[in-house]
Amino acid sequence: AQSVAQPEDQVNVAEGNPLTVKCTYSVSGNPYLFWYVQYPNRGLQFLLKYITGDNLVKGSYGFEAEFNKSQTSFHLKKPSALVSDSALYFCAVRVLNDYKLSFGAGTTVTVRA
Amino acid sequence: NAGVTQTPKFQVLKTGQSMTLQCAQDMNHEYMSWYRQDPGMGLRLIHYSVGAGITDQGEVPNGYNVSRSTTEDFPLRLLSAAPSQTSVYFCASSRLADYNEQFFGPGTRLTVL
């Protein structure tokens, strides 16, 4: 069975500081990893994905994520956070030939001005 | 394109009532799915479909039925609502090939009294 863990329920950072949201996964086989963001009372929006290739992937709104196979992690990062980055972030995983997507519990990010 | 649309946005039911949550997409996506979002639990997959006439169970299918008579529509039916089904429901769709990201609808907030 596949699963995702987001060890932090909340992350608080000051505007302009680096932002990191942690994600670890467990799968049988090669993972396909995704990050989504949810703003209040909205649906989920896709940020970025790792399928294969370069371990550092870049996505929307200046976000990037680093895939680390040995640590089974896929942490989301942004060098300089904005107040508008305050939202709920979800990590998700799936595997080859299985279209079911498993989500983590989510991490609430608060960026203070 | 309207993307993924869901109706209604809000619904209140009494225990034992039935209803159908509607989901439609205009992107010609083969894959469609239903999730429920509960605090601290992330998104959990209820049912999914890889094409018209094909559906399968996800992680939490009990109490829900689905059908896929067309590529565009994927309704979710609650046969006899229970308070445990109080949740926010999201429909999502994606291309089947290339492990593409899923596109989410705006959600339906359901309360069962």
PDB file of C-alpha atoms in Angstrom:
ATOM      1  CA  ALA A   1       0.000   0.000   0.000  1.00  0.00           C
ATOM      2  CA  GLN A   2       1.147   3.518  -0.691  1.00  0.00           C
ATOM      3  CA  SER A   3       1.069   6.323   1.824  1.00  0.00           C
ATOM      4  CA  VAL A   4       2.231   9.864   2.433  1.00  0.00           C
ATOM      5  CA  ALA A   5       3.237  11.546   5.671  1.00  0.00           C
ATOM      6  CA  GLN A   6       3.385  15.266   6.274  1.00  0.00           C
ATOM      7  CA  PRO A   7       4.957  15.460   9.725  1.00  0.00           C
ATOM      8  CA  GLU A   8       4.062  19.089  10.428  1.00  0.00           C
ATOM      9  CA  ASP A   9       0.458  20.185  10.837  1.00  0.00           C
ATOM     10  CA  GLN A  10       1.508  23.830  10.706  1.00  0.00           C
ATOM     11  CA  VAL A  11       4.460  25.835   9.451  1.00  0.00           C
ATOM     12  CA  ASN A  12       4.876  29.487  10.378  1.00  0.00           C
ATOM     13  CA  VAL A  13       7.417  31.746   8.684  1.00  0.00           C
ATOM     14  CA  ALA A  14       8.042  35.447   8.279  1.00  0.00           C
ATOM     15  CA  GLU A  15       7.628  37.019   4.876  1.00  0.00           C
ATOM     16  CA  GLY A  16      10.890  36.964   2.959  1.00  0.00           C
ATOM     17  CA  ASN A  17      12.222  33.932   4.811  1.00  0.00           C
ATOM     18  CA  PRO A  18      12.662  30.496   3.238  1.00  0.00           C
ATOM     19  CA  LEU A  19       9.712  28.145   3.401  1.00  0.00           C
ATOM     20  CA  THR A  20       9.944  24.354   3.620  1.00  0.00           C
ATOM     21  CA  VAL A  21       7.042  21.923   3.837  1.00  0.00           C
ATOM     22  CA  LYS A  22       8.065  18.342   4.513  1.00  0.00           C
ATOM     23  CA  CYS A  23       6.746  15.175   2.878  1.00  0.00           C
ATOM     24  CA  THR A  24       7.808  11.555   3.087  1.00  0.00           C
ATOM     25  CA  TYR A  25       6.268   8.677   1.190  1.00  0.00           C
ATOM     26  CA  SER A  26       6.029   4.909   1.149  1.00  0.00           C
ATOM     27  CA  VAL A  27       5.366   2.946  -2.055  1.00  0.00           C
ATOM     28  CA  SER A  28       6.208  -0.297  -3.763  1.00  0.00           C
ATOM     29  CA  GLY A  29       8.028   0.695  -6.902  1.00  0.00           C
ATOM     30  CA  ASN A  30       8.904   4.062  -8.348  1.00  0.00           C
ATOM     31  CA  PRO A  31       6.832   6.962  -7.038  1.00  0.00           C
ATOM     32  CA  TYR A  32       5.140   9.763  -8.910  1.00  0.00           C
ATOM     33  CA  LEU A  33       4.932  12.686  -6.492  1.00  0.00           C
ATOM     34  CA  PHE A  34       2.768  15.780  -6.515  1.00  0.00           C
ATOM     35  CA  TRP A  35       2.242  18.935  -4.495  1.00  0.00           C
ATOM     36  CA  TYR A  36      -1.091  20.734  -4.396  1.00  0.00           C
ATOM     37  CA  VAL A  37      -2.166  23.934  -2.667  1.00  0.00           C
ATOM     38  CA  GLN A  38      -5.607  24.776  -1.322  1.00  0.00           C
ATOM     39  CA  TYR A  39      -6.673  28.321  -0.564  1.00  0.00           C
ATOM     40  CA  PRO A  40      -9.632  28.869   1.802  1.00  0.00           C
ATOM     41  CA  ASN A  41     -12.955  27.626   0.414  1.00  0.00           C
ATOM     42  CA  ARG A  42     -11.363  26.596  -2.871  1.00  0.00           C
ATOM     43  CA  GLY A  43     -10.477  23.383  -4.628  1.00  0.00           C
ATOM     44  CA  LEU A  44      -6.932  22.066  -4.883  1.00  0.00           C
ATOM     45  CA  GLN A  45      -4.520  23.604  -7.352  1.00  0.00           C
ATOM     46  CA  PHE A  46      -1.571  21.737  -8.810  1.00  0.00           C
ATOM     47  CA  LEU A  47       1.868  23.139  -7.953  1.00  0.00           C
ATOM     48  CA  LEU A  48       4.428  20.675  -9.289  1.00  0.00           C
ATOM     49  CA  LYS A  49       5.226  17.018  -9.849  1.00  0.00           C
ATOM     50  CA  TYR A  50       8.117  14.588  -9.976  1.00  0.00           C
ATOM     51  CA  ILE A  51       7.877  11.769 -12.490  1.00  0.00           C
ATOM     52  CA  THR A  52      11.466  10.998 -13.413  1.00  0.00           C
ATOM     53  CA  GLY A  53      14.757  12.728 -14.178  1.00  0.00           C
ATOM     54  CA  ASP A  54      16.191  15.715 -12.327  1.00  0.00           C
ATOM     55  CA  ASN A  55      15.617  15.445  -8.584  1.00  0.00           C
ATOM     56  CA  LEU A  56      14.886  19.173  -8.311  1.00  0.00           C
ATOM     57  CA  VAL A  57      11.609  20.156  -9.909  1.00  0.00           C
ATOM     58  CA  LYS A  58      10.287  23.665 -10.316  1.00  0.00           C
ATOM     59  CA  GLY A  59       6.634  24.584 -10.271  1.00  0.00           C
ATOM     60  CA  SER A  60       4.169  27.407 -10.075  1.00  0.00           C
ATOM     61  CA  TYR A  61       4.492  30.592  -7.984  1.00  0.00           C
ATOM     62  CA  GLY A  62       8.239  30.141  -7.379  1.00  0.00           C
ATOM     63  CA  PHE A  63       7.913  26.801  -5.594  1.00  0.00           C
ATOM     64  CA  GLU A  64      10.307  23.913  -6.068  1.00  0.00           C
ATOM     65  CA  ALA A  65      10.661  20.460  -4.573  1.00  0.00           C
ATOM     66  CA  GLU A  66      13.522  18.045  -4.149  1.00  0.00           C
ATOM     67  CA  PHE A  67      13.071  14.318  -4.625  1.00  0.00           C
ATOM     68  CA  ASN A  68      15.338  12.221  -2.402  1.00  0.00           C
ATOM     69  CA  LYS A  69      14.994   8.515  -3.093  1.00  0.00           C
ATOM     70  CA  SER A  70      17.218   7.333  -0.241  1.00  0.00           C
ATOM     71  CA  GLN A  71      15.246   9.330   2.306  1.00  0.00           C
ATOM     72  CA  THR A  72      11.908   8.742   0.518  1.00  0.00           C
ATOM     73  CA  SER A  73      11.195  12.447   0.768  1.00  0.00           C
ATOM     74  CA  PHE A  74       9.779  15.147  -1.478  1.00  0.00           C
ATOM     75  CA  HIS A  75      10.012  18.422   0.431  1.00  0.00           C
ATOM     76  CA  LEU A  76       8.444  21.569  -0.974  1.00  0.00           C
ATOM     77  CA  LYS A  77      10.505  24.744  -0.834  1.00  0.00           C
ATOM     78  CA  LYS A  78      10.325  28.414  -1.635  1.00  0.00           C
ATOM     79  CA  PRO A  79      13.356  30.657  -1.171  1.00  0.00           C
ATOM     80  CA  SER A  80      11.399  33.755  -0.108  1.00  0.00           C
ATOM     81  CA  ALA A  81       7.862  33.326   1.214  1.00  0.00           C
ATOM     82  CA  LEU A  82       5.032  35.761   0.584  1.00  0.00           C
ATOM     83  CA  VAL A  83       1.983  36.456   2.740  1.00  0.00           C
ATOM     84  CA  SER A  84      -0.094  35.233  -0.200  1.00  0.00           C
ATOM     85  CA  ASP A  85       1.551  31.786   0.158  1.00  0.00           C
ATOM     86  CA  SER A  86      -0.516  31.215   3.300  1.00  0.00           C
ATOM     87  CA  ALA A  87      -2.623  28.163   2.486  1.00  0.00           C
ATOM     88  CA  LEU A  88      -3.038  24.418   3.040  1.00  0.00           C
ATOM     89  CA  TYR A  89      -0.472  22.281   1.209  1.00  0.00           C
ATOM     90  CA  PHE A  90      -0.893  18.631   0.277  1.00  0.00           C
ATOM     91  CA  CYS A  91       1.676  16.104  -0.860  1.00  0.00           C
ATOM     92  CA  ALA A  92       0.419  13.133  -2.905  1.00  0.00           C
ATOM     93  CA  VAL A  93       1.862   9.953  -4.417  1.00  0.00           C
ATOM     94  CA  ARG A  94       0.905   7.354  -7.001  1.00  0.00           C
ATOM     95  CA  VAL A  95       2.745   4.549  -8.795  1.00  0.00           C
ATOM     96  CA  LEU A  96       3.009   3.177 -12.315  1.00  0.00           C
ATOM     97  CA  ASN A  97      -0.216   1.718 -13.735  1.00  0.00           C
ATOM     98  CA  ASP A  98      -2.188   2.668 -10.616  1.00  0.00           C
ATOM     99  CA  TYR A  99      -4.156   5.850 -11.063  1.00  0.00           C
ATOM    100  CA  LYS A 100      -5.183   6.135  -7.422  1.00  0.00           C
ATOM    101  CA  LEU A 101      -3.599   9.138  -5.758  1.00  0.00           C
ATOM    102  CA  SER A 102      -2.834   8.997  -2.011  1.00  0.00           C
ATOM    103  CA  PHE A 103      -2.713  12.298  -0.128  1.00  0.00           C
ATOM    104  CA  GLY A 104      -1.021  13.365   3.048  1.00  0.00           C
ATOM    105  CA  ALA A 105      -3.022  15.010   5.827  1.00  0.00           C
ATOM    106  CA  GLY A 106      -1.914  18.471   4.774  1.00  0.00           C
ATOM    107  CA  THR A 107       0.246  21.244   6.233  1.00  0.00           C
ATOM    108  CA  THR A 108      -1.125  24.683   6.986  1.00  0.00           C
ATOM    109  CA  VAL A 109       1.365  27.382   6.071  1.00  0.00           C
ATOM    110  CA  THR A 110       1.084  30.818   7.634  1.00  0.00           C
ATOM    111  CA  VAL A 111       3.352  33.578   6.399  1.00  0.00           C
ATOM    112  CA  ARG A 112       3.334  36.644   8.643  1.00  0.00           C
ATOM    113  CA  ALA A 113       4.058  40.105   7.358  1.00  0.00           C
TER     114      ALA A 113
ATOM    115  CA  ASN B   1     -13.051  25.717 -20.813  1.00  0.00           C
ATOM    116  CA  ALA B   2     -15.042  25.598 -17.590  1.00  0.00           C
ATOM    117  CA  GLY B   3     -12.749  22.851 -16.242  1.00  0.00           C
ATOM    118  CA  VAL B   4     -14.291  20.705 -13.502  1.00  0.00           C
ATOM    119  CA  THR B   5     -17.644  21.876 -12.215  1.00  0.00           C
ATOM    120  CA  GLN B   6     -19.552  20.615  -9.192  1.00  0.00           C
ATOM    121  CA  THR B   7     -23.093  21.187  -8.014  1.00  0.00           C
ATOM    122  CA  PRO B   8     -24.407  22.031  -5.528  1.00  0.00           C
ATOM    123  CA  LYS B   9     -21.856  24.108  -3.577  1.00  0.00           C
ATOM    124  CA  PHE B  10     -23.622  23.508  -0.279  1.00  0.00           C
ATOM    125  CA  GLN B  11     -26.181  20.932   0.855  1.00  0.00           C
ATOM    126  CA  VAL B  12     -27.848  20.025   4.138  1.00  0.00           C
ATOM    127  CA  LEU B  13     -29.480  16.617   4.446  1.00  0.00           C
ATOM    128  CA  LYS B  14     -31.293  14.756   7.159  1.00  0.00           C
ATOM    129  CA  THR B  15     -30.154  11.279   8.157  1.00  0.00           C
ATOM    130  CA  GLY B  16     -31.552   8.718   5.764  1.00  0.00           C
ATOM    131  CA  GLN B  17     -32.122  11.079   2.846  1.00  0.00           C
ATOM    132  CA  SER B  18     -30.537  10.412  -0.514  1.00  0.00           C
ATOM    133  CA  MET B  19     -28.953  12.787  -2.970  1.00  0.00           C
ATOM    134  CA  THR B  20     -26.621  13.030  -5.935  1.00  0.00           C
ATOM    135  CA  LEU B  21     -23.580  15.253  -6.150  1.00  0.00           C
ATOM    136  CA  GLN B  22     -22.936  16.281  -9.718  1.00  0.00           C
ATOM    137  CA  CYS B  23     -19.536  16.523 -11.393  1.00  0.00           C
ATOM    138  CA  ALA B  24     -18.770  17.435 -14.985  1.00  0.00           C
ATOM    139  CA  GLN B  25     -15.609  18.205 -16.934  1.00  0.00           C
ATOM    140  CA  ASP B  26     -15.152  19.612 -20.426  1.00  0.00           C
ATOM    141  CA  MET B  27     -11.501  18.653 -20.959  1.00  0.00           C
ATOM    142  CA  ASN B  28     -12.185  15.201 -22.433  1.00  0.00           C
ATOM    143  CA  HIS B  29     -10.366  13.588 -19.521  1.00  0.00           C
ATOM    144  CA  GLU B  30     -10.604   9.833 -19.258  1.00  0.00           C
ATOM    145  CA  TYR B  31      -9.927   9.651 -15.519  1.00  0.00           C
ATOM    146  CA  MET B  32     -12.377  11.035 -12.969  1.00  0.00           C
ATOM    147  CA  SER B  33     -12.512  10.591  -9.222  1.00  0.00           C
ATOM    148  CA  TRP B  34     -14.298  11.601  -6.048  1.00  0.00           C
ATOM    149  CA  TYR B  35     -12.583  12.498  -2.768  1.00  0.00           C
ATOM    150  CA  ARG B  36     -13.809  13.551   0.610  1.00  0.00           C
ATOM    151  CA  GLN B  37     -11.828  15.996   2.733  1.00  0.00           C
ATOM    152  CA  ASP B  38     -12.015  15.841   6.502  1.00  0.00           C
ATOM    153  CA  PRO B  39      -9.923  17.876   8.961  1.00  0.00           C
ATOM    154  CA  GLY B  40      -6.584  16.254   9.751  1.00  0.00           C
ATOM    155  CA  MET B  41      -7.164  13.411   7.302  1.00  0.00           C
ATOM    156  CA  GLY B  42      -6.295  14.945   3.959  1.00  0.00           C
ATOM    157  CA  LEU B  43      -8.238  13.758   0.947  1.00  0.00           C
ATOM    158  CA  ARG B  44      -9.481  10.195   0.778  1.00  0.00           C
ATOM    159  CA  LEU B  45     -10.484   8.544  -2.475  1.00  0.00           C
ATOM    160  CA  ILE B  46     -14.100   7.342  -2.618  1.00  0.00           C
ATOM    161  CA  HIS B  47     -14.539   6.042  -6.187  1.00  0.00           C
ATOM    162  CA  TYR B  48     -12.812   6.531  -9.483  1.00  0.00           C
ATOM    163  CA  SER B  49     -13.314   5.843 -13.175  1.00  0.00           C
ATOM    164  CA  VAL B  50     -10.856   5.354 -16.037  1.00  0.00           C
ATOM    165  CA  GLY B  51     -13.473   5.783 -18.743  1.00  0.00           C
ATOM    166  CA  ALA B  52     -17.158   5.622 -19.607  1.00  0.00           C
ATOM    167  CA  GLY B  53     -18.720   2.460 -18.233  1.00  0.00           C
ATOM    168  CA  ILE B  54     -15.776   1.691 -15.930  1.00  0.00           C
ATOM    169  CA  THR B  55     -15.750   2.482 -12.222  1.00  0.00           C
ATOM    170  CA  ASP B  56     -13.863   1.144  -9.216  1.00  0.00           C
ATOM    171  CA  GLN B  57     -13.724   1.607  -5.466  1.00  0.00           C
ATOM    172  CA  GLY B  58     -11.231   3.769  -3.676  1.00  0.00           C
ATOM    173  CA  GLU B  59     -10.249   3.898  -0.034  1.00  0.00           C
ATOM    174  CA  VAL B  60     -13.650   4.777   1.494  1.00  0.00           C
ATOM    175  CA  PRO B  61     -16.444   3.583  -0.855  1.00  0.00           C
ATOM    176  CA  ASN B  62     -19.074   2.447   1.664  1.00  0.00           C
ATOM    177  CA  GLY B  63     -22.309   4.411   1.482  1.00  0.00           C
ATOM    178  CA  TYR B  64     -21.559   5.854  -1.948  1.00  0.00           C
ATOM    179  CA  ASN B  65     -22.376   4.787  -5.497  1.00  0.00           C
ATOM    180  CA  VAL B  66     -21.097   6.100  -8.814  1.00  0.00           C
ATOM    181  CA  SER B  67     -21.717   5.587 -12.501  1.00  0.00           C
ATOM    182  CA  ARG B  68     -19.987   6.844 -15.640  1.00  0.00           C
ATOM    183  CA  SER B  69     -22.338   6.829 -18.600  1.00  0.00           C
ATOM    184  CA  THR B  70     -20.456   9.590 -20.459  1.00  0.00           C
ATOM    185  CA  THR B  71     -16.885  10.862 -20.517  1.00  0.00           C
ATOM    186  CA  GLU B  72     -17.997  14.234 -19.169  1.00  0.00           C
ATOM    187  CA  ASP B  73     -20.108  13.308 -16.132  1.00  0.00           C
ATOM    188  CA  PHE B  74     -19.353  11.394 -12.953  1.00  0.00           C
ATOM    189  CA  PRO B  75     -22.148  11.722 -10.356  1.00  0.00           C
ATOM    190  CA  LEU B  76     -21.754  10.554  -6.767  1.00  0.00           C
ATOM    191  CA  ARG B  77     -24.831   9.151  -5.050  1.00  0.00           C
ATOM    192  CA  LEU B  78     -25.461   8.952  -1.338  1.00  0.00           C
ATOM    193  CA  LEU B  79     -28.125   6.297  -0.901  1.00  0.00           C
ATOM    194  CA  SER B  80     -28.989   6.872   2.772  1.00  0.00           C
ATOM    195  CA  ALA B  81     -27.076   9.781   4.271  1.00  0.00           C
ATOM    196  CA  ALA B  82     -25.423   9.428   7.673  1.00  0.00           C
ATOM    197  CA  PRO B  83     -23.815  12.089   9.913  1.00  0.00           C
ATOM    198  CA  SER B  84     -20.438  10.425   9.241  1.00  0.00           C
ATOM    199  CA  GLN B  85     -20.775  11.570   5.638  1.00  0.00           C
ATOM    200  CA  THR B  86     -20.625  15.222   6.652  1.00  0.00           C
ATOM    201  CA  SER B  87     -17.607  16.408   4.701  1.00  0.00           C
ATOM    202  CA  VAL B  88     -16.356  18.441   1.793  1.00  0.00           C
ATOM    203  CA  TYR B  89     -16.463  16.484  -1.457  1.00  0.00           C
ATOM    204  CA  PHE B  90     -14.145  17.121  -4.374  1.00  0.00           C
ATOM    205  CA  CYS B  91     -14.339  15.785  -7.886  1.00  0.00           C
ATOM    206  CA  ALA B  92     -11.157  15.607  -9.973  1.00  0.00           C
ATOM    207  CA  SER B  93     -10.216  14.632 -13.506  1.00  0.00           C
ATOM    208  CA  SER B  94      -7.087  14.046 -15.551  1.00  0.00           C
ATOM    209  CA  ARG B  95      -5.747  12.578 -18.747  1.00  0.00           C
ATOM    210  CA  LEU B  96      -5.109   8.898 -18.337  1.00  0.00           C
ATOM    211  CA  ALA B  97      -1.767   8.887 -20.068  1.00  0.00           C
ATOM    212  CA  ASP B  98       1.486  10.464 -18.980  1.00  0.00           C
ATOM    213  CA  TYR B  99       0.678  10.482 -15.259  1.00  0.00           C
ATOM    214  CA  ASN B 100      -0.732  13.931 -15.494  1.00  0.00           C
ATOM    215  CA  GLU B 101      -1.820  15.990 -12.566  1.00  0.00           C
ATOM    216  CA  GLN B 102      -5.469  15.990 -11.566  1.00  0.00           C
ATOM    217  CA  PHE B 103      -7.698  19.022 -11.940  1.00  0.00           C
ATOM    218  CA  PHE B 104     -10.064  19.619  -9.033  1.00  0.00           C
ATOM    219  CA  GLY B 105     -13.528  21.087  -8.870  1.00  0.00           C
ATOM    220  CA  PRO B 106     -14.480  23.758  -6.299  1.00  0.00           C
ATOM    221  CA  GLY B 107     -16.058  21.261  -3.910  1.00  0.00           C
ATOM    222  CA  THR B 108     -19.425  20.545  -2.318  1.00  0.00           C
ATOM    223  CA  ARG B 109     -19.850  21.096   1.411  1.00  0.00           C
ATOM    224  CA  LEU B 110     -22.304  18.518   2.731  1.00  0.00           C
ATOM    225  CA  THR B 111     -23.830  18.499   6.202  1.00  0.00           C
ATOM    226  CA  VAL B 112     -25.891  15.541   7.383  1.00  0.00           C
ATOM    227  CA  LEU B 113     -28.019  16.215  10.456  1.00  0.00           C
TER     228      LEU B 113
END
